[in-house]
Amino acid sequence: MNLDKVVCNCLNVTNGMIKDAVDAGASTLEEVQEKTGAGTVCGACLEEVQRVVDFFVKERE
Ligand code: FES
């Protein structure tokens, strides 16, 4: 996983920023959206954001 890769182009949210949000306690798409804003503008990235959230939540467990 490339942590510098941008997942949400609208807000320049990277894989690493999603990882930080998950490490800080976010476990769902909604919680990551609150912390990062990812997926809250056009919504085109939502599926990918969800995939990345699930990946890091699993890794955290
Ligand atoms: S690309 Fe993420 S909200 Fe637009």
Coordinates of C-alpha atoms and ligand atoms in Angstrom, one line a residue:
M1 CA 0.0 0.0 0.0
N2 CA 1.5 3.3 -1.1
L3 CA 0.7 5.7 1.8
D4 CA 1.3 8.8 -0.4
K5 CA -1.3 7.8 -3.0
V6 CA -4.2 10.2 -3.1
V7 CA -7.5 8.4 -2.7
C8 CA -9.8 11.5 -2.6
N9 CA -8.8 14.0 -5.3
C10 CA -11.3 16.6 -4.1
L11 CA -9.6 17.0 -0.8
N12 CA -6.2 15.4 -1.5
V13 CA -6.7 12.7 1.1
T14 CA -4.1 10.0 0.9
N15 CA -4.0 6.4 2.0
G16 CA -1.7 7.5 4.8
M17 CA -4.2 10.0 6.1
I18 CA -6.9 7.3 6.2
K19 CA -4.5 5.1 8.0
D20 CA -3.9 7.8 10.6
A21 CA -7.6 8.3 11.1
V22 CA -8.1 4.5 11.6
D23 CA -5.1 4.4 14.0
A24 CA -6.7 7.3 15.9
G25 CA -9.8 5.2 16.4
A26 CA -12.0 5.5 13.3
S27 CA -13.5 2.2 12.3
T28 CA -16.2 3.1 9.7
L29 CA -16.4 5.1 6.5
E30 CA -18.4 7.8 8.4
E31 CA -15.9 8.2 11.1
V32 CA -13.0 8.5 8.6
Q33 CA -15.1 11.1 6.7
E34 CA -15.5 13.1 9.9
K35 CA -11.7 13.1 10.5
T36 CA -10.4 13.5 7.0
G37 CA -13.3 14.8 4.9
A38 CA -12.6 12.1 2.3
G39 CA -15.6 11.4 0.1
T40 CA -17.6 14.4 1.3
V41 CA -17.4 16.5 -1.9
C42 CA -18.2 14.7 -5.1
G43 CA -18.4 11.2 -3.7
A44 CA -16.6 9.6 -6.7
C45 CA -14.0 8.1 -4.3
L46 CA -16.3 6.6 -1.8
E47 CA -15.9 2.9 -2.9
E48 CA -12.1 3.3 -2.8
V49 CA -12.2 5.1 0.6
Q50 CA -14.3 2.3 2.0
R51 CA -11.9 -0.3 0.7
V52 CA -8.9 1.5 2.2
V53 CA -10.7 1.9 5.6
D54 CA -11.6 -1.8 5.7
F55 CA -7.9 -2.6 4.9
F56 CA -6.5 -0.6 7.7
V57 CA -9.2 -1.7 10.2
K58 CA -8.3 -5.3 9.5
E59 CA -4.6 -4.5 9.8
R60 CA -5.3 -2.8 13.2
E61 CA -7.1 -5.8 14.6
Ligands
FES1 S1 -12.8 12.5 -5.0 FE1 -13.3 12.3 -2.9 S2 -15.1 13.6 -2.7 FE2 -14.4 13.9 -4.7

